[in-house]
Amino acid sequence: MSSLALAVLLLLVLVTLLLAAGVAYAVHRYPALGVPMTVAVAVVVLMVTTIGIISAH
């Protein structure tokens, strides 16, 4: 892999973790939204699926 591809991959991982943490915090702050870990895991799965589909093409 080139260094550019590795940098993009690292950026995507960091954005995914940041998004999951933000969603988990929002759900933790407002419990009516759902269980924090379940929502955070769902966001991570959605991001990984999206990245996988994009990288497959």
mmCIF file of N, CA, C and O in Angstrom:
data_model
loop_
_atom_site.group_PDB
_atom_site.id
_atom_site.type_symbol
_atom_site.label_atom_id
_atom_site.label_comp_id
_atom_site.label_asym_id
_atom_site.label_seq_id
_atom_site.Cartn_x
_atom_site.Cartn_y
_atom_site.Cartn_z
ATOM 1 N N MET A 1 0.835 -1.181 0.000
ATOM 2 C CA MET A 1 0.000 0.000 0.000
ATOM 3 C C MET A 1 0.882 1.247 0.000
ATOM 4 O O MET A 1 1.918 1.276 0.655
ATOM 5 N N SER A 2 0.402 2.240 -0.687
ATOM 6 C CA SER A 2 1.147 3.493 -0.697
ATOM 7 C C SER A 2 0.909 4.251 0.610
ATOM 8 O O SER A 2 -0.025 3.964 1.359
ATOM 9 N N SER A 3 1.747 5.215 0.847
ATOM 10 C CA SER A 3 1.610 5.993 2.086
ATOM 11 C C SER A 3 0.324 6.821 2.067
ATOM 12 O O SER A 3 -0.270 7.058 3.111
ATOM 13 N N LEU A 4 -0.118 7.239 0.886
ATOM 14 C CA LEU A 4 -1.371 7.985 0.787
ATOM 15 C C LEU A 4 -2.565 7.101 1.164
ATOM 16 O O LEU A 4 -3.455 7.526 1.902
ATOM 17 N N ALA A 5 -2.552 5.869 0.700
ATOM 18 C CA ALA A 5 -3.640 4.946 1.036
ATOM 19 C C ALA A 5 -3.657 4.659 2.534
ATOM 20 O O ALA A 5 -4.733 4.579 3.142
ATOM 21 N N LEU A 6 -2.496 4.507 3.131
ATOM 22 C CA LEU A 6 -2.430 4.274 4.576
ATOM 23 C C LEU A 6 -2.912 5.487 5.356
ATOM 24 O O LEU A 6 -3.598 5.346 6.376
ATOM 25 N N ALA A 7 -2.582 6.680 4.881
ATOM 26 C CA ALA A 7 -3.039 7.896 5.550
ATOM 27 C C ALA A 7 -4.555 8.028 5.465
ATOM 28 O O ALA A 7 -5.210 8.399 6.447
ATOM 29 N N VAL A 8 -5.122 7.718 4.319
ATOM 30 C CA VAL A 8 -6.577 7.768 4.157
ATOM 31 C C VAL A 8 -7.243 6.726 5.042
ATOM 32 O O VAL A 8 -8.268 6.995 5.679
ATOM 33 N N LEU A 9 -6.679 5.537 5.106
ATOM 34 C CA LEU A 9 -7.219 4.487 5.968
ATOM 35 C C LEU A 9 -7.179 4.907 7.431
ATOM 36 O O LEU A 9 -8.163 4.734 8.168
ATOM 37 N N LEU A 10 -6.083 5.488 7.865
ATOM 38 C CA LEU A 10 -5.972 5.969 9.243
ATOM 39 C C LEU A 10 -7.007 7.054 9.516
ATOM 40 O O LEU A 10 -7.653 7.062 10.566
ATOM 41 N N LEU A 11 -7.185 7.957 8.573
ATOM 42 C CA LEU A 11 -8.177 9.015 8.720
ATOM 43 C C LEU A 11 -9.583 8.437 8.830
ATOM 44 O O LEU A 11 -10.380 8.870 9.673
ATOM 45 N N LEU A 12 -9.908 7.454 8.024
ATOM 46 C CA LEU A 12 -11.228 6.827 8.090
ATOM 47 C C LEU A 12 -11.449 6.121 9.422
ATOM 48 O O LEU A 12 -12.540 6.172 9.990
ATOM 49 N N VAL A 13 -10.424 5.477 9.932
ATOM 50 C CA VAL A 13 -10.534 4.807 11.230
ATOM 51 C C VAL A 13 -10.764 5.843 12.334
ATOM 52 O O VAL A 13 -11.634 5.662 13.197
ATOM 53 N N LEU A 14 -10.017 6.928 12.300
ATOM 54 C CA LEU A 14 -10.177 7.964 13.321
ATOM 55 C C LEU A 14 -11.555 8.619 13.247
ATOM 56 O O LEU A 14 -12.178 8.868 14.281
ATOM 57 N N VAL A 15 -12.036 8.886 12.058
ATOM 58 C CA VAL A 15 -13.371 9.481 11.901
ATOM 59 C C VAL A 15 -14.439 8.514 12.394
ATOM 60 O O VAL A 15 -15.399 8.923 13.063
ATOM 61 N N THR A 16 -14.286 7.229 12.105
ATOM 62 C CA THR A 16 -15.247 6.233 12.575
ATOM 63 C C THR A 16 -15.280 6.178 14.094
ATOM 64 O O THR A 16 -16.357 6.155 14.694
ATOM 65 N N LEU A 17 -14.111 6.173 14.718
ATOM 66 C CA LEU A 17 -14.060 6.145 16.177
ATOM 67 C C LEU A 17 -14.649 7.415 16.781
ATOM 68 O O LEU A 17 -15.369 7.366 17.782
ATOM 69 N N LEU A 18 -14.358 8.559 16.175
ATOM 70 C CA LEU A 18 -14.895 9.826 16.659
ATOM 71 C C LEU A 18 -16.417 9.854 16.523
ATOM 72 O O LEU A 18 -17.123 10.286 17.445
ATOM 73 N N LEU A 19 -16.918 9.381 15.407
ATOM 74 C CA LEU A 19 -18.365 9.332 15.192
ATOM 75 C C LEU A 19 -19.033 8.392 16.189
ATOM 76 O O LEU A 19 -20.068 8.728 16.781
ATOM 77 N N ALA A 20 -18.446 7.232 16.413
ATOM 78 C CA ALA A 20 -19.013 6.280 17.365
ATOM 79 C C ALA A 20 -19.002 6.845 18.779
ATOM 80 O O ALA A 20 -19.981 6.698 19.524
ATOM 81 N N ALA A 21 -17.923 7.510 19.152
ATOM 82 C CA ALA A 21 -17.848 8.106 20.485
ATOM 83 C C ALA A 21 -18.866 9.230 20.642
ATOM 84 O O ALA A 21 -19.507 9.362 21.691
ATOM 85 N N GLY A 22 -19.039 10.026 19.608
ATOM 86 C CA GLY A 22 -20.026 11.105 19.660
ATOM 87 C C GLY A 22 -21.445 10.592 19.795
ATOM 88 O O GLY A 22 -22.241 11.110 20.585
ATOM 89 N N VAL A 23 -21.754 9.557 19.043
ATOM 90 C CA VAL A 23 -23.098 8.979 19.124
ATOM 91 C C VAL A 23 -23.310 8.320 20.482
ATOM 92 O O VAL A 23 -24.378 8.447 21.090
ATOM 93 N N ALA A 24 -22.293 7.618 20.978
ATOM 94 C CA ALA A 24 -22.418 6.978 22.290
ATOM 95 C C ALA A 24 -22.614 8.025 23.383
ATOM 96 O O ALA A 24 -23.419 7.827 24.301
ATOM 97 N N TYR A 25 -21.911 9.153 23.281
ATOM 98 C CA TYR A 25 -22.075 10.213 24.268
ATOM 99 C C TYR A 25 -23.479 10.816 24.199
ATOM 100 O O TYR A 25 -24.113 11.059 25.227
ATOM 101 N N ALA A 26 -23.960 11.056 22.984
ATOM 102 C CA ALA A 26 -25.306 11.621 22.825
ATOM 103 C C ALA A 26 -26.362 10.688 23.403
ATOM 104 O O ALA A 26 -27.302 11.134 24.080
ATOM 105 N N VAL A 27 -26.208 9.403 23.171
ATOM 106 C CA VAL A 27 -27.175 8.437 23.704
ATOM 107 C C VAL A 27 -27.034 8.322 25.216
ATOM 108 O O VAL A 27 -28.029 8.166 25.929
ATOM 109 N N HIS A 28 -25.800 8.424 25.708
ATOM 110 C CA HIS A 28 -25.586 8.381 27.154
ATOM 111 C C HIS A 28 -26.230 9.604 27.825
ATOM 112 O O HIS A 28 -26.801 9.506 28.907
ATOM 113 N N ARG A 29 -26.130 10.740 27.155
ATOM 114 C CA ARG A 29 -26.691 11.987 27.691
ATOM 115 C C ARG A 29 -28.218 11.967 27.662
ATOM 116 O O ARG A 29 -28.858 12.518 28.539
ATOM 117 N N TYR A 30 -28.781 11.372 26.632
ATOM 118 C CA TYR A 30 -30.238 11.287 26.476
ATOM 119 C C TYR A 30 -30.622 9.809 26.371
ATOM 120 O O TYR A 30 -30.701 9.259 25.271
ATOM 121 N N PRO A 31 -30.851 9.144 27.498
ATOM 122 C CA PRO A 31 -31.078 7.696 27.520
ATOM 123 C C PRO A 31 -32.274 7.233 26.688
ATOM 124 O O PRO A 31 -32.339 6.064 26.317
ATOM 125 N N ALA A 32 -33.183 8.118 26.374
ATOM 126 C CA ALA A 32 -34.337 7.702 25.580
ATOM 127 C C ALA A 32 -33.937 7.297 24.164
ATOM 128 O O ALA A 32 -34.707 6.640 23.466
ATOM 129 N N LEU A 33 -32.738 7.651 23.742
ATOM 130 C CA LEU A 33 -32.293 7.324 22.386
ATOM 131 C C LEU A 33 -31.880 5.857 22.241
ATOM 132 O O LEU A 33 -31.806 5.351 21.138
ATOM 133 N N GLY A 34 -31.551 5.189 23.293
ATOM 134 C CA GLY A 34 -31.171 3.783 23.210
ATOM 135 C C GLY A 34 -29.970 3.470 24.072
ATOM 136 O O GLY A 34 -29.447 4.312 24.787
ATOM 137 N N VAL A 35 -29.513 2.254 23.983
ATOM 138 C CA VAL A 35 -28.351 1.813 24.761
ATOM 139 C C VAL A 35 -27.086 2.323 24.069
ATOM 140 O O VAL A 35 -26.891 2.099 22.883
ATOM 141 N N PRO A 36 -26.211 3.040 24.790
ATOM 142 C CA PRO A 36 -25.047 3.671 24.158
ATOM 143 C C PRO A 36 -24.136 2.722 23.381
ATOM 144 O O PRO A 36 -23.757 3.028 22.254
ATOM 145 N N MET A 37 -23.788 1.613 23.941
ATOM 146 C CA MET A 37 -22.863 0.715 23.247
ATOM 147 C C MET A 37 -23.498 0.108 21.998
ATOM 148 O O MET A 37 -22.832 -0.087 20.990
ATOM 149 N N THR A 38 -24.780 -0.188 22.054
ATOM 150 C CA THR A 38 -25.454 -0.756 20.894
ATOM 151 C C THR A 38 -25.458 0.236 19.741
ATOM 152 O O THR A 38 -25.178 -0.116 18.596
ATOM 153 N N VAL A 39 -25.744 1.479 20.052
ATOM 154 C CA VAL A 39 -25.772 2.505 19.016
ATOM 155 C C VAL A 39 -24.369 2.752 18.468
ATOM 156 O O VAL A 39 -24.178 2.878 17.256
ATOM 157 N N ALA A 40 -23.369 2.800 19.336
ATOM 158 C CA ALA A 40 -21.993 3.025 18.891
ATOM 159 C C ALA A 40 -21.517 1.875 17.998
ATOM 160 O O ALA A 40 -20.878 2.104 16.966
ATOM 161 N N VAL A 41 -21.835 0.664 18.372
ATOM 162 C CA VAL A 41 -21.454 -0.491 17.551
ATOM 163 C C VAL A 41 -22.181 -0.446 16.211
ATOM 164 O O VAL A 41 -21.589 -0.756 15.164
ATOM 165 N N ALA A 42 -23.429 -0.044 16.213
ATOM 166 C CA ALA A 42 -24.173 0.058 14.961
ATOM 167 C C ALA A 42 -23.550 1.099 14.040
ATOM 168 O O ALA A 42 -23.463 0.891 12.822
ATOM 169 N N VAL A 43 -23.089 2.220 14.596
ATOM 170 C CA VAL A 43 -22.434 3.247 13.785
ATOM 171 C C VAL A 43 -21.135 2.716 13.200
ATOM 172 O O VAL A 43 -20.837 2.925 12.021
ATOM 173 N N VAL A 44 -20.363 2.004 13.996
ATOM 174 C CA VAL A 44 -19.099 1.441 13.510
ATOM 175 C C VAL A 44 -19.369 0.432 12.405
ATOM 176 O O VAL A 44 -18.687 0.432 11.369
ATOM 177 N N VAL A 45 -20.357 -0.419 12.579
ATOM 178 C CA VAL A 45 -20.689 -1.414 11.555
ATOM 179 C C VAL A 45 -21.129 -0.722 10.271
ATOM 180 O O VAL A 45 -20.729 -1.123 9.172
ATOM 181 N N LEU A 46 -21.930 0.323 10.390
ATOM 182 C CA LEU A 46 -22.371 1.066 9.216
ATOM 183 C C LEU A 46 -21.187 1.707 8.494
ATOM 184 O O LEU A 46 -21.095 1.642 7.260
ATOM 185 N N MET A 47 -20.273 2.303 9.237
ATOM 186 C CA MET A 47 -19.104 2.935 8.619
ATOM 187 C C MET A 47 -18.194 1.901 7.956
ATOM 188 O O MET A 47 -17.704 2.115 6.851
ATOM 189 N N VAL A 48 -17.971 0.779 8.618
ATOM 190 C CA VAL A 48 -17.116 -0.260 8.043
ATOM 191 C C VAL A 48 -17.741 -0.816 6.772
ATOM 192 O O VAL A 48 -17.046 -1.051 5.774
ATOM 193 N N THR A 49 -19.053 -1.010 6.775
ATOM 194 C CA THR A 49 -19.743 -1.500 5.591
ATOM 195 C C THR A 49 -19.623 -0.496 4.449
ATOM 196 O O THR A 49 -19.339 -0.876 3.304
ATOM 197 N N THR A 50 -19.816 0.770 4.751
ATOM 198 C CA THR A 50 -19.705 1.804 3.725
ATOM 199 C C THR A 50 -18.291 1.871 3.161
ATOM 200 O O THR A 50 -18.101 1.939 1.943
ATOM 201 N N ILE A 51 -17.296 1.822 4.028
ATOM 202 C CA ILE A 51 -15.899 1.856 3.577
ATOM 203 C C ILE A 51 -15.587 0.622 2.745
ATOM 204 O O ILE A 51 -14.890 0.706 1.726
ATOM 205 N N GLY A 52 -16.108 -0.530 3.156
ATOM 206 C CA GLY A 52 -15.879 -1.760 2.391
ATOM 207 C C GLY A 52 -16.485 -1.703 1.005
ATOM 208 O O GLY A 52 -15.867 -2.128 0.015
ATOM 209 N N ILE A 53 -17.687 -1.144 0.905
ATOM 210 C CA ILE A 53 -18.333 -1.027 -0.406
ATOM 211 C C ILE A 53 -17.567 -0.052 -1.291
ATOM 212 O O ILE A 53 -17.359 -0.307 -2.476
ATOM 213 N N ILE A 54 -17.139 1.059 -0.714
ATOM 214 C CA ILE A 54 -16.394 2.043 -1.486
ATOM 215 C C ILE A 54 -15.061 1.471 -1.949
ATOM 216 O O ILE A 54 -14.662 1.648 -3.113
ATOM 217 N N SER A 55 -14.358 0.770 -1.088
ATOM 218 C CA SER A 55 -13.040 0.249 -1.450
ATOM 219 C C SER A 55 -13.108 -0.944 -2.398
ATOM 220 O O SER A 55 -12.144 -1.279 -3.058
ATOM 221 N N ALA A 56 -14.270 -1.584 -2.491
ATOM 222 C CA ALA A 56 -14.419 -2.733 -3.387
ATOM 223 C C ALA A 56 -14.490 -2.303 -4.855
ATOM 224 O O ALA A 56 -14.240 -3.095 -5.751
ATOM 225 N N HIS A 57 -14.831 -1.059 -5.090
ATOM 226 C CA HIS A 57 -14.968 -0.590 -6.470
ATOM 227 C C HIS A 57 -13.743 0.047 -6.953
ATOM 228 O O HIS A 57 -12.876 0.474 -6.846
#
